[in-house]
CSV table of C-alpha atoms and ligand atoms in Angstrom, one decimal:
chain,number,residue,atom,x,y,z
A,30,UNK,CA,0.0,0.0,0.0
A,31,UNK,CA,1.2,3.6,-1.1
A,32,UNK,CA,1.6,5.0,2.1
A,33,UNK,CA,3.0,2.5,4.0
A,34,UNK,CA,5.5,1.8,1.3
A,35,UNK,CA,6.4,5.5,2.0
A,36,UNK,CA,7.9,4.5,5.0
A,37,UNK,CA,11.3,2.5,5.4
A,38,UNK,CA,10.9,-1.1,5.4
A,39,UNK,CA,9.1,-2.9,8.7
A,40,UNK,CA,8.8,1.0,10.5
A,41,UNK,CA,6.1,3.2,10.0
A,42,UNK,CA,6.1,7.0,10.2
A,43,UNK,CA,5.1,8.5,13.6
A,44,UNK,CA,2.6,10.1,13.0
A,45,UNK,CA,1.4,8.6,10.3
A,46,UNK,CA,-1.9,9.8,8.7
A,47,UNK,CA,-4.0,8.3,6.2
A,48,UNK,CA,-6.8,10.5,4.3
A,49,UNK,CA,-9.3,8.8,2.5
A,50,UNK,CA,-11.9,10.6,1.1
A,51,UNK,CA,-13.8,12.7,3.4
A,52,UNK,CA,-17.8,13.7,3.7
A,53,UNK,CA,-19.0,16.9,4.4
A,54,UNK,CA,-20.9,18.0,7.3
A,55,UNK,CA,-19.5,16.4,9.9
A,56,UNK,CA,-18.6,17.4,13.1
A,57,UNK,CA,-15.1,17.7,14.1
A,58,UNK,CA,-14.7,14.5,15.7
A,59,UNK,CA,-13.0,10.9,15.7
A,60,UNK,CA,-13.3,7.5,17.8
A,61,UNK,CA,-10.0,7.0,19.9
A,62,UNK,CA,-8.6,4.1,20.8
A,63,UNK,CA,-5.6,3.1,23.2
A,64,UNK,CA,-4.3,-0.2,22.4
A,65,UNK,CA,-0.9,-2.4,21.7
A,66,UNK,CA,-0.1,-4.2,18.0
A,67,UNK,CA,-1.4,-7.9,19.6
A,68,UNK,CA,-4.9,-6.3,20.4
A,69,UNK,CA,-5.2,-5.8,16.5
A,70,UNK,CA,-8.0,-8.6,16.6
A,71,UNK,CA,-9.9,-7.6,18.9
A,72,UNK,CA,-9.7,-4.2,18.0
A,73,UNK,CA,-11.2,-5.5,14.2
A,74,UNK,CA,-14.3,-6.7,16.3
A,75,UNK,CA,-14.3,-3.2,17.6
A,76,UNK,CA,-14.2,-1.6,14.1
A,77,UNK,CA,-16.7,-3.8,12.8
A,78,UNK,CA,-19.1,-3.2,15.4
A,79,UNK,CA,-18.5,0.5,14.6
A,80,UNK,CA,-18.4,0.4,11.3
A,81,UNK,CA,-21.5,-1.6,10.5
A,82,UNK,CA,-23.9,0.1,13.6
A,83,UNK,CA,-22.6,3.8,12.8
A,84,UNK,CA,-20.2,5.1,10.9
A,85,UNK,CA,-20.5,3.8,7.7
A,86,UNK,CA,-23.3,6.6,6.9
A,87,UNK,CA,-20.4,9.2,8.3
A,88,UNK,CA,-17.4,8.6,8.3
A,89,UNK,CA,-15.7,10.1,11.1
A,90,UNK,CA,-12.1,9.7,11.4
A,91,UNK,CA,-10.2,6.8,13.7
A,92,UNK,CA,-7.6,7.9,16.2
A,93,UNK,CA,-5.1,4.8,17.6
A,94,UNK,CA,-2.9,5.4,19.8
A,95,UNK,CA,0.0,3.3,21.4
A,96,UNK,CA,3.0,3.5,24.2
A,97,UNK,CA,5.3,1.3,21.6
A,98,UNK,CA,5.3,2.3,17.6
A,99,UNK,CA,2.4,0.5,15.6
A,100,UNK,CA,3.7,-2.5,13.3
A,101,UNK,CA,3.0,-1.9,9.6
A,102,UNK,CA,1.4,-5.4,10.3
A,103,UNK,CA,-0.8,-3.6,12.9
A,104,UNK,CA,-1.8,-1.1,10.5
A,105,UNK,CA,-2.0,-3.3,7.3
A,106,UNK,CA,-4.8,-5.6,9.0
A,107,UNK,CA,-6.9,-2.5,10.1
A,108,UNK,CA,-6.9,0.0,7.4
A,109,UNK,CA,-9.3,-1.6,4.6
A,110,UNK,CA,-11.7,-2.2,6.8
A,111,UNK,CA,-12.4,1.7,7.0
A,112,UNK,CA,-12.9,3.3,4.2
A,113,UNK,CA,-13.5,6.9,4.6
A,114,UNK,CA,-12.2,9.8,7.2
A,115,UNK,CA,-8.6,10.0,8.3
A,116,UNK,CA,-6.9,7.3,10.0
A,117,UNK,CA,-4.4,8.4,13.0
A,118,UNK,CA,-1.8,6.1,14.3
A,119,UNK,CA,0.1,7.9,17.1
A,120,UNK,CA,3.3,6.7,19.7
A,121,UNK,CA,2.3,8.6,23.2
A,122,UNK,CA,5.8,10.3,23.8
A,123,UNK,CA,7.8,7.9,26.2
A,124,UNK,CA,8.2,10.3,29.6
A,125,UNK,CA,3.7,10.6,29.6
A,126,UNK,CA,3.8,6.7,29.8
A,127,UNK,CA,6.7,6.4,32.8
A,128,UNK,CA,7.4,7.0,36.5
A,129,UNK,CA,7.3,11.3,37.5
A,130,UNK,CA,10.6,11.9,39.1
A,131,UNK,CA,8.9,12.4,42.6
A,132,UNK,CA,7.3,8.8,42.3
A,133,UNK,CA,9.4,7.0,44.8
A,134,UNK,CA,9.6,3.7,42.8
A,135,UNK,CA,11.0,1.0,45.4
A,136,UNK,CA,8.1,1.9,47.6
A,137,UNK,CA,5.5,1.9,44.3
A,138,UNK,CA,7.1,-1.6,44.1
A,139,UNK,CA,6.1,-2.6,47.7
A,140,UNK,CA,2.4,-1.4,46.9
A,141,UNK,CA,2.2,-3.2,44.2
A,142,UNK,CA,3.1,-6.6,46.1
A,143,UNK,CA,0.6,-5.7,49.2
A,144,UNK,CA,-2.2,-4.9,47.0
A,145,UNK,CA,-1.7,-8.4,45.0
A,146,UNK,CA,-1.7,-10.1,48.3
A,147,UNK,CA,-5.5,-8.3,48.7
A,148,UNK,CA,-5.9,-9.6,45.0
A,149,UNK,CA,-6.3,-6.4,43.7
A,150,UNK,CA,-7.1,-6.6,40.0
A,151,UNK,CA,-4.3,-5.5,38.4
A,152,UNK,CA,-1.8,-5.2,41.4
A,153,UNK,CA,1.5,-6.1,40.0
A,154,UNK,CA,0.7,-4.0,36.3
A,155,UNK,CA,2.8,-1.0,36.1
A,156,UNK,CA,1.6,-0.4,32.7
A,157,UNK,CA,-2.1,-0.3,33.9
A,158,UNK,CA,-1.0,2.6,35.7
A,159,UNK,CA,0.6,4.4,33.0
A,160,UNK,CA,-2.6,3.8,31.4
A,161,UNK,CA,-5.1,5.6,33.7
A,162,UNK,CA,-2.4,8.2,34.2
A,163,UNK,CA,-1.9,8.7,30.7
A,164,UNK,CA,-6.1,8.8,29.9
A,165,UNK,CA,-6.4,11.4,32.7
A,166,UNK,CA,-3.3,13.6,32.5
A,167,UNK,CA,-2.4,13.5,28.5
A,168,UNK,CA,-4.5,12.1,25.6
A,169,UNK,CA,-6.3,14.8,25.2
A,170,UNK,CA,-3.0,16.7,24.5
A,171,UNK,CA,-1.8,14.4,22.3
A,172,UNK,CA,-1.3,16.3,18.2
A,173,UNK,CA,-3.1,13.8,16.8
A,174,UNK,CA,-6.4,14.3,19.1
A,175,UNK,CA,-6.1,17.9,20.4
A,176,UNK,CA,-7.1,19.1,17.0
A,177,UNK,CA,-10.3,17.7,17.5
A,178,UNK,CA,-13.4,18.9,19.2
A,179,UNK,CA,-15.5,15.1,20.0
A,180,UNK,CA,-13.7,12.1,20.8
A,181,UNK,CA,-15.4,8.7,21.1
A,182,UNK,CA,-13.6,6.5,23.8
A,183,UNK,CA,-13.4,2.9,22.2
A,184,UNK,CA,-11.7,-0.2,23.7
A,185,UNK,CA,-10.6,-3.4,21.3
A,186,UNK,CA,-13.3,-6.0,22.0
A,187,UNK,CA,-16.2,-4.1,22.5
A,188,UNK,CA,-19.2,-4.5,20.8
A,189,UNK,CA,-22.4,-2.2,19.9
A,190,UNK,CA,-25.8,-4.4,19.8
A,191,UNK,CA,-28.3,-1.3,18.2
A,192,UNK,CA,-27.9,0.3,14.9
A,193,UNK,CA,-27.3,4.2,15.7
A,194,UNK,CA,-29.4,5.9,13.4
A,195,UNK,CA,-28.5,9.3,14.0
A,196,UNK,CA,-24.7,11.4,14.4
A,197,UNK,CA,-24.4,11.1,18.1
A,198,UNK,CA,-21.7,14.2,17.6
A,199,UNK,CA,-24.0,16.4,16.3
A,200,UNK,CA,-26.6,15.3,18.6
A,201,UNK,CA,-23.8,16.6,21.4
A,202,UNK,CA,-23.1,19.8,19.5
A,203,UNK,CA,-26.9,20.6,19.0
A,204,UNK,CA,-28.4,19.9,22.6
A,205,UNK,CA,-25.2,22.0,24.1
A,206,UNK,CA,-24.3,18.4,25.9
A,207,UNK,CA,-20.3,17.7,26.8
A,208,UNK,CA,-20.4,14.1,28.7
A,209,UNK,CA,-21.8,11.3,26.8
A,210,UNK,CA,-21.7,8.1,29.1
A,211,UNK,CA,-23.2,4.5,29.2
A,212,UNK,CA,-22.8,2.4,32.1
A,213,UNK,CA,-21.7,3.8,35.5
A,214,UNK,CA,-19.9,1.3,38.7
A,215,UNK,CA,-18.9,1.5,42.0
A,216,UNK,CA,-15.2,1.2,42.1
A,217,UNK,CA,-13.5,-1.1,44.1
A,218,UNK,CA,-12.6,0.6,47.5
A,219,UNK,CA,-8.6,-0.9,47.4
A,220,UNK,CA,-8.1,0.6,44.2
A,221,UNK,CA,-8.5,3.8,45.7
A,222,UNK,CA,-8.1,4.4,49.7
A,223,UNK,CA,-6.9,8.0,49.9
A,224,UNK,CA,-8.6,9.3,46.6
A,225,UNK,CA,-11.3,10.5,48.9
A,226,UNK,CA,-9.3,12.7,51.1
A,227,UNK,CA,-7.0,14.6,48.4
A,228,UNK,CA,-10.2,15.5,46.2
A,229,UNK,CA,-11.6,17.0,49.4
A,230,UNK,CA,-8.4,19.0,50.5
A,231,UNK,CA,-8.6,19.9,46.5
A,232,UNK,CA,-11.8,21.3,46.9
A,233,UNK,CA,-11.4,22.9,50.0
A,234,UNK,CA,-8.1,24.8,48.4
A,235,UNK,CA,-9.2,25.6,45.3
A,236,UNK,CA,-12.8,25.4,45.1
A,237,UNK,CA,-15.0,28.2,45.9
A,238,UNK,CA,-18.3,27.4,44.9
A,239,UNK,CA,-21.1,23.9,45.3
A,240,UNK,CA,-20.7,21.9,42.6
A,241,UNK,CA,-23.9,20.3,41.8
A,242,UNK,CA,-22.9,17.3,40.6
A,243,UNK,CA,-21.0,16.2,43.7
A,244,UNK,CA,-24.5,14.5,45.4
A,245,UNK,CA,-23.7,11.6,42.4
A,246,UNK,CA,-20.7,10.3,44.3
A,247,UNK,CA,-22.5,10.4,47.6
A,248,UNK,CA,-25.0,9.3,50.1
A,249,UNK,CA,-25.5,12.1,51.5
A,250,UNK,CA,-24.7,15.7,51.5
A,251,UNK,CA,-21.9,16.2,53.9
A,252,UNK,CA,-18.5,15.4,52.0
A,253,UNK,CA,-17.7,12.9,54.6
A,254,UNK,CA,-19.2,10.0,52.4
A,255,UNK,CA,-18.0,8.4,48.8
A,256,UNK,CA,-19.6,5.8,47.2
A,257,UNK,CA,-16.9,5.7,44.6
A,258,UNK,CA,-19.8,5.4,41.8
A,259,UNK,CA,-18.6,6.5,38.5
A,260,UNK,CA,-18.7,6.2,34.6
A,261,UNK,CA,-17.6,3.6,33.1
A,262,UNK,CA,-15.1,5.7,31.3
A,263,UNK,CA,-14.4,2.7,28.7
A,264,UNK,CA,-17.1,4.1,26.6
A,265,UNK,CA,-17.3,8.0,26.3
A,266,UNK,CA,-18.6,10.6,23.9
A,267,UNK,CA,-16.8,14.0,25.1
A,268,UNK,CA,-15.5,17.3,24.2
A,269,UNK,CA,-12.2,17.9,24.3
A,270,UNK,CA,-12.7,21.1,26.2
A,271,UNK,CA,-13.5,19.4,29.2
A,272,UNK,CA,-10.0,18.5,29.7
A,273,UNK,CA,-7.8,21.3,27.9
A,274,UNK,CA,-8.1,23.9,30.3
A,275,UNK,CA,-5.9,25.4,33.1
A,276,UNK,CA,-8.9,24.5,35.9
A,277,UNK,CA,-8.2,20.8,34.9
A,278,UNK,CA,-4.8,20.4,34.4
A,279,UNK,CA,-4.2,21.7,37.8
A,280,UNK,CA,-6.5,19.2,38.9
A,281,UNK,CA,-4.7,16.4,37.4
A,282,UNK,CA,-1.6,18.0,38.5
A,283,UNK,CA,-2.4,18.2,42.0
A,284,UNK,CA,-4.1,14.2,42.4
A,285,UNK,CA,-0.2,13.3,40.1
A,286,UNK,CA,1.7,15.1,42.6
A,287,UNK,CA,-0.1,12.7,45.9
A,288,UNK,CA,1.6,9.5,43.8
A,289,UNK,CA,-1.5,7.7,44.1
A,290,UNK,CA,-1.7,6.6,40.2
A,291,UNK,CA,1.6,4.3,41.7
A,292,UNK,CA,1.7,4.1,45.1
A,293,UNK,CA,-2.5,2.7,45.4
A,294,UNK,CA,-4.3,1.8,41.7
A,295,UNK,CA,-6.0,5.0,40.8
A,296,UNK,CA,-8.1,4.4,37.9
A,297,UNK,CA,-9.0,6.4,35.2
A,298,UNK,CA,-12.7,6.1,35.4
A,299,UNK,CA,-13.2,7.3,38.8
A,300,UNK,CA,-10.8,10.4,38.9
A,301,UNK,CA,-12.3,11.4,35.3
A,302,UNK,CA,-15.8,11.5,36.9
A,303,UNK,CA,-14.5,13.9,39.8
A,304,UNK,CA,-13.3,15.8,37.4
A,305,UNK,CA,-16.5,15.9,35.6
A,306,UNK,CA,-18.8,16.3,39.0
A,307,UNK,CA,-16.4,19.5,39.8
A,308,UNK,CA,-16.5,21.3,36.1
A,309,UNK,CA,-19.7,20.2,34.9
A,310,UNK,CA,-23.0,20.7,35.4
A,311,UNK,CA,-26.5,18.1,35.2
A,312,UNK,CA,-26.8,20.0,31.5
A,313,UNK,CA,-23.7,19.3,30.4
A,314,UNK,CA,-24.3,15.3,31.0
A,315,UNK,CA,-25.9,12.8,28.3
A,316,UNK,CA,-26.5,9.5,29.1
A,317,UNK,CA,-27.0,7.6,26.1
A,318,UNK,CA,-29.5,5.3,26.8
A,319,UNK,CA,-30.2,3.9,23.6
A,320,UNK,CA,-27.1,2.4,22.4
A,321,UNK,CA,-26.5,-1.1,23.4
A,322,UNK,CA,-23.0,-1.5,24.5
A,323,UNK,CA,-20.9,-4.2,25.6
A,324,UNK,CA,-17.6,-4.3,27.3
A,325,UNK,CA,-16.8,-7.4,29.4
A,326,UNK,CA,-18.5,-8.4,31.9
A,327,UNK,CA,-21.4,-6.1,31.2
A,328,UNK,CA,-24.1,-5.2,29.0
A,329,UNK,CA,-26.1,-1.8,28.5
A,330,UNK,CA,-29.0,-3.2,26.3
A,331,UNK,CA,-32.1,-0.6,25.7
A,332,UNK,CA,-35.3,-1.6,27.3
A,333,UNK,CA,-38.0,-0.6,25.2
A,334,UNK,CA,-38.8,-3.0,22.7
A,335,UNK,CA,-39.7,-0.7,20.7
A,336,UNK,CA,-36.3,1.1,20.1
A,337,UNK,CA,-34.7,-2.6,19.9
A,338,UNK,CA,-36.7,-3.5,17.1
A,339,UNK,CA,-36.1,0.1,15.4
A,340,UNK,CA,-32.6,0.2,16.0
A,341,UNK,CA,-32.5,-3.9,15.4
A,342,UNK,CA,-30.9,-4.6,18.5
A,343,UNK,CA,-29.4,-8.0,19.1
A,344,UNK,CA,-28.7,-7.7,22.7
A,345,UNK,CA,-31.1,-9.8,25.5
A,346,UNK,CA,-32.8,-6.6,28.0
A,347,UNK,CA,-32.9,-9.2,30.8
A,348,UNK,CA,-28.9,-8.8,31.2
A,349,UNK,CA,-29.0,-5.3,31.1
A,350,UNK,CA,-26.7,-3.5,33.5
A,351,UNK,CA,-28.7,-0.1,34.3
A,352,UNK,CA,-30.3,-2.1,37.2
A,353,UNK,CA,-27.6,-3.7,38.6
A,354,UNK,CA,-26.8,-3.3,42.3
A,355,UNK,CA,-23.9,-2.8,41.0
A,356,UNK,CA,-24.4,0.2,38.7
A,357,UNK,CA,-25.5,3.7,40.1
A,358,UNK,CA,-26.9,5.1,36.6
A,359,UNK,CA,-30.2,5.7,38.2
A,360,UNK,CA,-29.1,8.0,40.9
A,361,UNK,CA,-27.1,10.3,38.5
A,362,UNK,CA,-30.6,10.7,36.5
A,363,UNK,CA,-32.5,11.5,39.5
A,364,UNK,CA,-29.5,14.0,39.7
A,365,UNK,CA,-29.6,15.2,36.5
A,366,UNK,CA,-33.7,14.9,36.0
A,367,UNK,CA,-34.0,17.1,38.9
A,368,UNK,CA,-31.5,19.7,38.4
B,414,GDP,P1,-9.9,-2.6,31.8
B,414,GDP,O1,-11.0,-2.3,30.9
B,414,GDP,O2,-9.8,-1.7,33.0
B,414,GDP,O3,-9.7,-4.0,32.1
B,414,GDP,O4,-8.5,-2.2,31.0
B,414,GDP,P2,-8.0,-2.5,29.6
B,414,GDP,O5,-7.1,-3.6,29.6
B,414,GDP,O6,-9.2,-2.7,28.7
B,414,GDP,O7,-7.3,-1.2,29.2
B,414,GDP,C1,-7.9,0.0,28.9
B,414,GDP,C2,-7.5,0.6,27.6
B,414,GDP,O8,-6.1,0.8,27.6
B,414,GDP,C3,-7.8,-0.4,26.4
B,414,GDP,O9,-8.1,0.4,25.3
B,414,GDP,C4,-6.4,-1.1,26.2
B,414,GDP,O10,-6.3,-1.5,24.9
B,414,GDP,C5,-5.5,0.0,26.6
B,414,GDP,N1,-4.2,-0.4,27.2
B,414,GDP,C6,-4.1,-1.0,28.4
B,414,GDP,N2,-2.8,-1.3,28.7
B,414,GDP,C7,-2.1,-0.9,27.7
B,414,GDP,C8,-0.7,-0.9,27.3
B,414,GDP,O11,0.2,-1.3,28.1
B,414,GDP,N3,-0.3,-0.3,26.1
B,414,GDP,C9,-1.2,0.2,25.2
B,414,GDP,N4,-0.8,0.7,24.1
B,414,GDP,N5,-2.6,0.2,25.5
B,414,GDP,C10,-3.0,-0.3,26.7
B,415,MN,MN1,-11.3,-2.5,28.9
């Protein structure tokens, strides 16, 4: 292929961009995805879910991004099966995917063996943690995405069950909305012991008003409680703006500088929720209730038969997750239904 031959042999250019041919009247948008050369497979169920449910009436361009470079294998396997918008293949720069210089890293090492004797998921994986640090503190800095406006979080291996029949981006741009969001969790509390009391001295240093939002991560009103409920940040629909601003880089700055990302398991998901309860407001939120989404062990799946059989759902509404004791959705639509 023409533009990979561009490149020398077996090493691709960083960035490299592919243009196919574009529509018109899009938003300025593209689907993101984090992921390493061996997920390619997985990440082809991903683009076919996409593909097939979505975009192929758009479009919209396809962001990949990766700590190591992307094979030209990687990139070979993936690029016929989209066949319009750009196509983005990034390498994160190597000091936002590594230890801060303050990180003391013998005693990150000792966390990391206490919390796998508590069988923490994901104990022992220092890359998990330059993960979340890297979704909180940098993608949305990265060339290849700060250009845009939207970005669709996707994950390899996740799978759409209803055909989306409208451009969720422009439905975000037209109703004013900045957080789209499926599923929400609770968190598990030994990912995260002293998460609770730096957000608090955050707020109480640099945070001079109520934010609304902040009854969605507790019982009660009193910021002595946290029922580390958040969005399932696997799957978002958001703008850009939410994160490229001073107010939130100092926010991330401030939770970097505690260590926690290394020295307990801070995930993404929880501490990009904060964020969004301190920033936002109900208004800005969108939960998109109609698309039937899947990534392991759960499943949002649409309850109105109705909309299943419009959008020709193939998902069963008996394992859907909105329910769940384990899933908090309905208390942030009481919150935002109210507001
Ligand atoms: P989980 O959903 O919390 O179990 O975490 P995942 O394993 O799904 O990781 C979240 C996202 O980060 C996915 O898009 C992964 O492909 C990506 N990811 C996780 N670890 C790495 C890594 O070490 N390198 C790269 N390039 N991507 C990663
Ligand atoms: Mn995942």
């Amino acid at each position: 292929l023409e533009y990979i031959e561009q490149s020398l042999p077996g090493i691709l250019a960083n960035p490299l961009v592919i243009n196919k041919n574009a529509l018109t009247n899009l938003q300025n948008a593209t689907f993101l995805v984090l992921c390493r050369n061996q997920d390619v497979y997985e990440l082809l169920e991903t683009i076919q879910s996409v593909q097939d449910r979505f975009n192929h009436r758009y479009g919209y361009d396809w962001t990949f991004l990766n700590d190591k470079p992307f094979s030209v294998d990687f990139v070979n396997t993936i690029v016929d099966y989209i066949p319009r918008g750009r196509l983005n293949f990034g390498q994160i720069p190597p000091e936002q995917w590594s230890y801060p210089d303050w990180v003391n890293q013998t005693f990150a090492a000792e966390q990391r063996e206490s919390m796998a004797n508590e069988n923490v998921l994901y104990a022992l994986s220092e890359s998990y943690r330059f993960m979340c640090r890297y979704y909180l503190g940098f993608f949305y800095r990265h060339e290849l995405v700060a250009k845009y406006q939207y970005y669709w979080r996707l994950e390899p291996g996740i799978k759409l069950y209803c055909d989306i029949n409208y451009d969720v981006f422009q439905f975000m741009k037209l109703n004013n909305k900045k957080y789209g969001f499926t599923m929400t969790i609770f968190e598990y509390s030994k990912t995260i012991p002293s998460l609770w009391f730096h957000f608090k001295q955050f707020i109480k240093e640099n945070i001079d008003y109520n934010p609304p939002l902040l009854e969605f991560v507790q019982n009660d009103d009193t910021l002595t409680s946290y029922n580390e409920c958040h969005f399932w940040s696997n799957f978002e629909i958001a703008d850009l703006s939410i994160f490229d601003n001073d107010q939130y880089n100092h926010f991330f700055n401030y939770l970097d500088q505690t260590g926690g990302f290394f020295y307990e398991r801070w995930g993404d998901a929880p501490i990009h929720s904060l964020a969004i309860l301190l920033f936002l407001t109900p208004n800005d939120l969108w939960w998109f209730g109609d698309i039937g989404y899947y990534h392991a062990p759960y499943l949002q799946c649409p309850q109105l038969a109705q909309l299943r059989l419009q959008n020709k759902c193939s998902c069963n509404p008996n394992e859907d997750f909105t329910d769940s004791f384990l899933s908090c959705t309905r208390h942030i639509l009481d919150i935002i239904n109210s507001y």
